[in-house]
Amino acid sequence: MKFFVDSADLNAIAALNDIGLVDGVTTNPSIIAKSGRDFKDVIAEICKITEGHVSAEVVATDAEGMIAEGRHLRKIADNVCVKLPLTMEGLKACNTLSREGTPTNVTLCFSPNQALLAAKCGATYISPFIGRLDDITLDGLELIEDIRTIYDNYGFETEILAASIRNVNHVKDCALIGADVITAPPAVIENLSKHVLTDKGLEAFMKDWAATGQSIL
Ligand code: E4P
């Protein structure tokens, strides 16, 4: 399973990358706005931290405009992945850009049928949003399961990039279902390492070791 960081926080991305936990990065217009920085500068800097795909989202709403923006964004770095909304115009742009060899991430997916369309249009990634479905009392994980089944039924190569991940249980459940990628905020990825018994056990080991008066080096 690939781990993408859902963030434009360069320090947080670099810290996780140093540990070996970053296979790529996703951004969206809200994340870029929150960074307070120039869109293209931030994407260029993220692309230097990781060799993996870095999703940069178009903001045009017509296919022609999305294609032009996508081609422009691709000039920033070879690992830019053009992120497109799941609309008929976005699918049209996905089809054109994918045929040109541009990596594409179709975002704002909330139904299995939407995911089917993205795969048919050659998307590299489909981004189903788990948390936002849970927010309205629907089942985000059921969506991931349904897409997994449909893609496996027909051998679609589009990767399921589980997005809008809010907690560590979402990550575990996505791994059990077989999502290809998860994208999560840095804090969620950090929390994956935590367990109260790990902390308690380490504290006891350190205390007992100190009592021996020995050193390893
Ligand atoms: C994914 O690509 C999106 O940027 C992100 O996961 C959305 O998450 P949110 O619903 O927590 O805003």
mmCIF file of C-alpha atoms in Angstrom, residues 1-4 23-24 26 53 55 81 103-107 109 115 118-120 122-128 144 147-148 151-152 155-163 178-183:
data_model
loop_
_atom_site.group_PDB
_atom_site.id
_atom_site.type_symbol
_atom_site.label_atom_id
_atom_site.label_comp_id
_atom_site.label_asym_id
_atom_site.label_seq_id
_atom_site.Cartn_x
_atom_site.Cartn_y
_atom_site.Cartn_z
ATOM 1 C CA MET A 1 0.000 0.000 0.000
ATOM 2 C CA LYS A 2 1.327 3.444 -0.929
ATOM 3 C CA PHE A 3 1.207 6.331 1.543
ATOM 4 C CA PHE A 4 0.551 9.810 0.193
ATOM 5 C CA ASP A 23 5.225 7.602 -1.672
ATOM 6 C CA GLY A 24 3.606 10.802 -2.927
ATOM 7 C CA THR A 26 -1.867 15.183 -2.608
ATOM 8 C CA HIS A 53 3.403 11.683 -7.700
ATOM 9 C CA SER A 55 -1.267 15.913 -7.139
ATOM 10 C CA CYS A 81 -0.039 14.417 -11.249
ATOM 11 C CA PRO A 103 -0.616 11.008 -14.618
ATOM 12 C CA THR A 104 -4.145 11.910 -13.527
ATOM 13 C CA ASN A 105 -6.034 11.821 -10.237
ATOM 14 C CA VAL A 106 -9.815 12.107 -10.499
ATOM 15 C CA THR A 107 -11.080 13.593 -7.276
ATOM 16 C CA CYS A 109 -15.561 10.630 -6.022
ATOM 17 C CA ALA A 115 -15.199 5.505 -10.086
ATOM 18 C CA ALA A 118 -12.874 7.544 -14.136
ATOM 19 C CA ALA A 119 -11.321 4.139 -14.857
ATOM 20 C CA LYS A 120 -12.861 4.058 -18.327
ATOM 21 C CA GLY A 122 -7.865 6.205 -18.121
ATOM 22 C CA ALA A 123 -7.385 7.839 -14.709
ATOM 23 C CA THR A 124 -4.152 6.878 -12.968
ATOM 24 C CA TYR A 125 -5.878 7.330 -9.590
ATOM 25 C CA ILE A 126 -9.455 7.604 -8.378
ATOM 26 C CA SER A 127 -9.932 9.504 -5.106
ATOM 27 C CA PRO A 128 -13.020 8.341 -3.169
ATOM 28 C CA ILE A 144 -13.857 1.668 -1.185
ATOM 29 C CA ILE A 147 -14.786 0.186 -6.142
ATOM 30 C CA ARG A 148 -12.273 -2.577 -5.318
ATOM 31 C CA TYR A 151 -12.046 -2.668 -10.639
ATOM 32 C CA ASP A 152 -11.059 -6.273 -9.921
ATOM 33 C CA GLY A 155 -9.049 -5.606 -14.432
ATOM 34 C CA PHE A 156 -9.018 -1.807 -14.434
ATOM 35 C CA GLU A 157 -5.537 -0.517 -13.628
ATOM 36 C CA THR A 158 -6.703 2.767 -12.075
ATOM 37 C CA GLU A 159 -5.397 2.858 -8.508
ATOM 38 C CA ILE A 160 -7.816 3.406 -5.628
ATOM 39 C CA LEU A 161 -6.464 6.383 -3.682
ATOM 40 C CA ALA A 162 -8.538 6.464 -0.507
ATOM 41 C CA ALA A 163 -8.905 10.130 0.471
ATOM 42 C CA GLY A 178 -7.080 -3.501 -0.499
ATOM 43 C CA ALA A 179 -7.018 0.187 -1.418
ATOM 44 C CA ASP A 180 -3.878 0.805 -3.468
ATOM 45 C CA VAL A 181 -3.042 4.132 -1.821
ATOM 46 C CA ILE A 182 -4.162 6.154 1.177
ATOM 47 C CA THR A 183 -3.688 9.884 1.441
#
